[in-house]
CSV table of C-alpha atoms in Angstrom, one decimal:
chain,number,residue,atom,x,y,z
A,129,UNK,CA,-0.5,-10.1,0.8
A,130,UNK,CA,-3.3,-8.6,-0.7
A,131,UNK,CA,-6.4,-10.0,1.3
A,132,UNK,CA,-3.9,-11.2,4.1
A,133,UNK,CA,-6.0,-8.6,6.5
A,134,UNK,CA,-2.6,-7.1,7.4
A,135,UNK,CA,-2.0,-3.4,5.6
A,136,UNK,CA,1.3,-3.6,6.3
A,137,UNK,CA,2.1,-6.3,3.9
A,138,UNK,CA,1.4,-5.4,0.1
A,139,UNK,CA,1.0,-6.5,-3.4
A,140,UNK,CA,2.6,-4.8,-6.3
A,141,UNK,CA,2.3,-5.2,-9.9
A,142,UNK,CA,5.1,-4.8,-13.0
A,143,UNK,CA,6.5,-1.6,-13.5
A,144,UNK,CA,4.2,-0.8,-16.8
A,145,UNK,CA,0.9,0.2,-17.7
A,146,UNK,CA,-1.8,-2.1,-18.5
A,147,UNK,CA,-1.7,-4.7,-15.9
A,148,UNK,CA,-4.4,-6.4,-14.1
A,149,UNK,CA,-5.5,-8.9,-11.3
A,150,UNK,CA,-8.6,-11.2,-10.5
A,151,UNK,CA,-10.4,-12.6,-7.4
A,152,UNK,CA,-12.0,-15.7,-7.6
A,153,UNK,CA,-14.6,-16.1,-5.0
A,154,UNK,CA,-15.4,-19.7,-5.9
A,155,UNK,CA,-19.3,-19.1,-5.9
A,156,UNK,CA,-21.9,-16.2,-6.9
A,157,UNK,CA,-22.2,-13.7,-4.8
A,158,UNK,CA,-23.9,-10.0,-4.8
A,159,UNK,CA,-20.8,-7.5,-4.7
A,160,UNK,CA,-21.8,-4.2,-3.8
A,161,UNK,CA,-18.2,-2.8,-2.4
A,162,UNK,CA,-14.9,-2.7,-3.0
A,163,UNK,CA,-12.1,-0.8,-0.9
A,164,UNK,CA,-8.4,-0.3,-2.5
A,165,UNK,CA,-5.8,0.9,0.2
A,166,UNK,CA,-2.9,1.8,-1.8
A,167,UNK,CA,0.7,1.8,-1.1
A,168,UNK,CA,2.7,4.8,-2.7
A,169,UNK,CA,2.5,3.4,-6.5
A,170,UNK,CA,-1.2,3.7,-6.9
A,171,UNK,CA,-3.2,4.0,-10.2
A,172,UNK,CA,-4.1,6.8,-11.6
A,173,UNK,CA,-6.7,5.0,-14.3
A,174,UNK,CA,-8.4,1.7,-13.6
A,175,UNK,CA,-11.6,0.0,-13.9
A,176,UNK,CA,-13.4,-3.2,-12.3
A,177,UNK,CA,-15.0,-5.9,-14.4
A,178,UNK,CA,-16.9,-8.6,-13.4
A,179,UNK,CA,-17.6,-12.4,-14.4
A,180,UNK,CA,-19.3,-15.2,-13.6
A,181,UNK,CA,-17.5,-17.8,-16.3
A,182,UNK,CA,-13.7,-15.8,-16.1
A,183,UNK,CA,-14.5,-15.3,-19.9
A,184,UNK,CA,-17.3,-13.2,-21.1
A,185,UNK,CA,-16.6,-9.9,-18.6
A,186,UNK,CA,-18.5,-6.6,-17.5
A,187,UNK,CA,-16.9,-3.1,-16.5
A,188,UNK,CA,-18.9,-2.2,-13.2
A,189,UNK,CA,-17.0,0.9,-12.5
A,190,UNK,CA,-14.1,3.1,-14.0
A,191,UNK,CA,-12.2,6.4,-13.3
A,192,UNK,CA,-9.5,8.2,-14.6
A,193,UNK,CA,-8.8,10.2,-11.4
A,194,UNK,CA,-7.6,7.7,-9.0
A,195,UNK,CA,-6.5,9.7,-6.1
A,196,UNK,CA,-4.3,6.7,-4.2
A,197,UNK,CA,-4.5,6.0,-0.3
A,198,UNK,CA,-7.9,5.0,0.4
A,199,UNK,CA,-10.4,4.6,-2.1
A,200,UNK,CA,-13.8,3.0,-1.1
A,201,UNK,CA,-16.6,2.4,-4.3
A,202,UNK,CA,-20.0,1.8,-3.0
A,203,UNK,CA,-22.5,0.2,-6.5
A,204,UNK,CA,-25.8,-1.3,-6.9
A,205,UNK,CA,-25.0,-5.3,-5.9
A,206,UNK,CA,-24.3,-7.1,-9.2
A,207,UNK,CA,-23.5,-10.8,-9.4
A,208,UNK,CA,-20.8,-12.4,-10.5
A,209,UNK,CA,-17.9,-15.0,-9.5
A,210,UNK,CA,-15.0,-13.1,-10.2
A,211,UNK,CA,-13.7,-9.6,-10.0
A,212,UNK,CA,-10.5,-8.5,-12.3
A,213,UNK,CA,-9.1,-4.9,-11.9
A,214,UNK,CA,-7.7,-3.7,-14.9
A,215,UNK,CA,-4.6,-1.1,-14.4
A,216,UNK,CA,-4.0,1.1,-17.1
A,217,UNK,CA,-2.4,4.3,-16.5
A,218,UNK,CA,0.1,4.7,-13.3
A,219,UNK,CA,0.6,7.7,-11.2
A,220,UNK,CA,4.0,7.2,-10.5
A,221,UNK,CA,7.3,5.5,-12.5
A,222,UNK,CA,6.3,2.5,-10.1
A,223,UNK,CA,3.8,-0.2,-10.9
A,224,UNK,CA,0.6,-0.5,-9.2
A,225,UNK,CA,0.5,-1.3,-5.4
A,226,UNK,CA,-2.1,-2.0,-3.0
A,227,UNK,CA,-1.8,-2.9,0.8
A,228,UNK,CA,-4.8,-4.5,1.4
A,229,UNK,CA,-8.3,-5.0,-0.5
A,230,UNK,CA,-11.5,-5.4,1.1
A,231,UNK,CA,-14.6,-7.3,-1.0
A,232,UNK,CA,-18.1,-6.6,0.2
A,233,UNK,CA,-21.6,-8.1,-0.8
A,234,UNK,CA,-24.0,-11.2,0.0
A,235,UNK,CA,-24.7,-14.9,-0.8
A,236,UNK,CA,-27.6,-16.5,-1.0
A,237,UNK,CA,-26.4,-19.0,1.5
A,238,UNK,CA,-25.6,-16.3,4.2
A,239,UNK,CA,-27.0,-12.5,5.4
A,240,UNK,CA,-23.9,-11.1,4.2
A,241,UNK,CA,-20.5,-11.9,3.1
A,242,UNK,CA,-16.9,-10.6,3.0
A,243,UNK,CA,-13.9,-12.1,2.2
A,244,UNK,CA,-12.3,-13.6,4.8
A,245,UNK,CA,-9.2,-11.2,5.3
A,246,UNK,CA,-11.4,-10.0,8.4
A,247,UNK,CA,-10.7,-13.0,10.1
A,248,UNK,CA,-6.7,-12.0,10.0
A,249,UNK,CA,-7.6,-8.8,11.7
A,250,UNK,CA,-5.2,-9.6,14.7
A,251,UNK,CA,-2.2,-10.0,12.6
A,252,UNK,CA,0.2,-7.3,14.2
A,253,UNK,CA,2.7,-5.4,12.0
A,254,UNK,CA,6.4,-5.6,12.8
A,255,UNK,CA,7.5,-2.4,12.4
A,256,UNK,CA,5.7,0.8,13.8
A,257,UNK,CA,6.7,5.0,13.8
A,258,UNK,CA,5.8,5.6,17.3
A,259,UNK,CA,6.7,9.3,17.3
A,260,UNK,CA,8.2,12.3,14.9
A,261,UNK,CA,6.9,15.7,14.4
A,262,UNK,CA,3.9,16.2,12.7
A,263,UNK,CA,5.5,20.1,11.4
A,264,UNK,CA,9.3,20.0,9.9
A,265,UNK,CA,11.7,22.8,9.8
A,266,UNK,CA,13.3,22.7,6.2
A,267,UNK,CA,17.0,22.7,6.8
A,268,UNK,CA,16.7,21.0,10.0
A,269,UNK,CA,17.3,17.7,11.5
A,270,UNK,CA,14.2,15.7,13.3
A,271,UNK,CA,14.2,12.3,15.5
A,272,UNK,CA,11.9,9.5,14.1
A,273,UNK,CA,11.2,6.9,16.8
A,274,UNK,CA,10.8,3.5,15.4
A,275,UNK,CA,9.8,0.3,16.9
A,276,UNK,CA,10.5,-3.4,15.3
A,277,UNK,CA,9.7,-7.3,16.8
A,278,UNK,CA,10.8,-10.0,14.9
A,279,UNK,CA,12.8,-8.5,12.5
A,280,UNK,CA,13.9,-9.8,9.1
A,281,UNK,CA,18.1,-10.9,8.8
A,282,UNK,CA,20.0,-7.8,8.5
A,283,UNK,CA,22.5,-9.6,6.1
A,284,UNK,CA,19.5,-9.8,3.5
A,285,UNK,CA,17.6,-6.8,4.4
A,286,UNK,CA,18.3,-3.1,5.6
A,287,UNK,CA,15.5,-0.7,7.5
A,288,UNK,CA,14.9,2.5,5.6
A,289,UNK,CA,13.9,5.8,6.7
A,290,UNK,CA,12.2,7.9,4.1
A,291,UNK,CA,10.9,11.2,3.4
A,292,UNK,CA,8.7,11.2,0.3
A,293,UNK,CA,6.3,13.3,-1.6
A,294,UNK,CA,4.9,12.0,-5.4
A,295,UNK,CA,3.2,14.4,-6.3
A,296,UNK,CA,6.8,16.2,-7.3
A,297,UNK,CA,10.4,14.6,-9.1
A,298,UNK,CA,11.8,13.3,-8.1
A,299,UNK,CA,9.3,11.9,-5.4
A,300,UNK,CA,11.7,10.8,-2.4
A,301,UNK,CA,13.1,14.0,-1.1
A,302,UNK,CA,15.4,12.0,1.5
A,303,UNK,CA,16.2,8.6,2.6
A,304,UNK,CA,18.3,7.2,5.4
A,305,UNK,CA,19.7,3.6,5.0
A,306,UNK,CA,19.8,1.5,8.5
A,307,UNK,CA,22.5,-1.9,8.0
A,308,UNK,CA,22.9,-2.4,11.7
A,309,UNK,CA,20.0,-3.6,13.6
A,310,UNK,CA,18.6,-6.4,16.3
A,311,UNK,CA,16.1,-8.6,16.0
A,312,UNK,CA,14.0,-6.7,18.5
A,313,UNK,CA,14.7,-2.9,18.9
A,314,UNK,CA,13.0,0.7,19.3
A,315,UNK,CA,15.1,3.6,18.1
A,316,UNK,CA,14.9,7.2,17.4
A,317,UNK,CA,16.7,7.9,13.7
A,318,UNK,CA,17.7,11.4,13.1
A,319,UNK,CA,16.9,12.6,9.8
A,320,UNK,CA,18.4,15.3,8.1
A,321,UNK,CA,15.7,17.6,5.8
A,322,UNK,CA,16.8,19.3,3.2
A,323,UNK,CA,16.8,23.0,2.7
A,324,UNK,CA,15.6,23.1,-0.9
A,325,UNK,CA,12.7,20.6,-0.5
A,326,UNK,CA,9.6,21.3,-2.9
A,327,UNK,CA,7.4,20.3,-1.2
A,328,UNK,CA,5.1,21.4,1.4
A,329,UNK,CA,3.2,18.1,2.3
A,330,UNK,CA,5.1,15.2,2.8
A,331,UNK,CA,4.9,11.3,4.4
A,332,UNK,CA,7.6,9.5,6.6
A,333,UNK,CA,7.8,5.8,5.8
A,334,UNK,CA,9.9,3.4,7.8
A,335,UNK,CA,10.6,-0.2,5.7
A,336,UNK,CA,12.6,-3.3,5.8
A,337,UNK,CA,13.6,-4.0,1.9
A,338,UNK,CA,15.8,-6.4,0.2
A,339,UNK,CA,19.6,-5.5,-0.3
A,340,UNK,CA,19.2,-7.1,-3.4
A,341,UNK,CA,15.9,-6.8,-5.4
A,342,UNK,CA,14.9,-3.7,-3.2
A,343,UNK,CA,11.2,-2.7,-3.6
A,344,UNK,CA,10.7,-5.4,-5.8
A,345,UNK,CA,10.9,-7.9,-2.8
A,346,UNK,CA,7.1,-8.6,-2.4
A,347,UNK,CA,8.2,-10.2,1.1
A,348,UNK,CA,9.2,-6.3,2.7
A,349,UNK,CA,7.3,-5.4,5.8
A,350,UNK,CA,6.9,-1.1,6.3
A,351,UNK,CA,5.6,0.2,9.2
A,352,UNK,CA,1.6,2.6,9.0
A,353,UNK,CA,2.9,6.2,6.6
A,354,UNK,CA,2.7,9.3,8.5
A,355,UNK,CA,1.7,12.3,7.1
A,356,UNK,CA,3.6,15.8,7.8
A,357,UNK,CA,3.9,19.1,6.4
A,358,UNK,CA,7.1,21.6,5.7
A,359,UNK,CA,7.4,24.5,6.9
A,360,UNK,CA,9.9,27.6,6.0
């Protein structure tokens, strides 16, 4: 899921600090770019380290103000086989999530060289927020039109409707639980916003999750976040 080339899919880490993951390339190449779309648990320190034995390792970049959604490093090319992000503080109670990651650099067999998650790029995402309002009333109720193919077994999974902000706590202002649902549908979901919300920017996201392990079914499909504000 996380070189898939779809960004509706995702990997997640354990709930804790220090984690980590590696690419394996299986052959030098000259990396000069690395892009980290994050889901909602993003990383608020991290650094990437390079290899070319999986052993002896060098730190290429690091920061400690890792601002989530999409973060792009551009470096001088440096050579190496592997690349291993290392997690170690989180933003949010969550692990560390990403929806996609995109490698760049060269070979010395080819011009240039990413990995081949571009080849996926016509992988389609099953569920989609086709319309809601950009501005929200707070006290008031809004329509969210959503759109689903193919749609996971709705005696394993429910579709969730949720209004969310992390940058307060708790982080999900409101969330609407959907049981009932075909395979194929569109729908517009009223959500109810509550009066005493904190916060001024939020994000609509529109999910199908696991009755039973929740978020920490790696297999959830969510449809593209949208951004609003709230206004009084």
């Amino acid at each position: 899921f996380l070189i898939d080339g779809n960004e509706t899919t995702r990997w997640a880490s354990d709930h804790s600090d220090i984690q980590s993951l590696t690419f394996d390339f299986g052959k030098l190449i000259e990396l000069k770019r690395v892009v980290l779309l994050w889901e909602t648990a993003f990383a608020k320190s991290y650094n990437f380290a390079v290899s070319t034995d999986n052993l002896n390792w060098k730190e290429i970049f690091a920061t400690n103000d890792g601002k989530g959604g999409k973060e792009d490093y551009i470096f001088d090319s440096v050579e190496c086989q592997y690349l291993k992000i290392n997690f170690k503080k989180r933003k949010t109670e969550w692990g560390n999530s990403l929806w996609e990651t995109y490698l760049f650099g060269q070979t010395s067999q080819t011009q240039s060289y990413k990995t081949e998650i571009e080849k996926d790029r016509s992988i389609k995402p099953i569920l989609l927020i086709l319309n809601y309002p950009k501005k929200i009333k707070a006290g008031s109720k809004i329509g969210v039109e959503v759109k689903w193919n193919n749609a996971p077994s709705q005696s394993d999974y429910k579709l969730l409707l949720q209004l969310e902000n992390w940058d307060i706590k708790p982080g999900i202002c409101f969330t609407k639980d959907i049981f009932s649902f075909e395979s194929n549908g569109k729908q517009i979901f009223t959500l109810d916003i509550p009066l005493n919300i904190q916060a001024e920017k939020c994000r609509i996201l529109a999910a199908f999750i696991s009755k039973e392990k929740a978020w920490e079914d790696v297999y959830y499909m969510t449809a593209t976040i949208k951004d609003v504000n709230i206004v009084r």
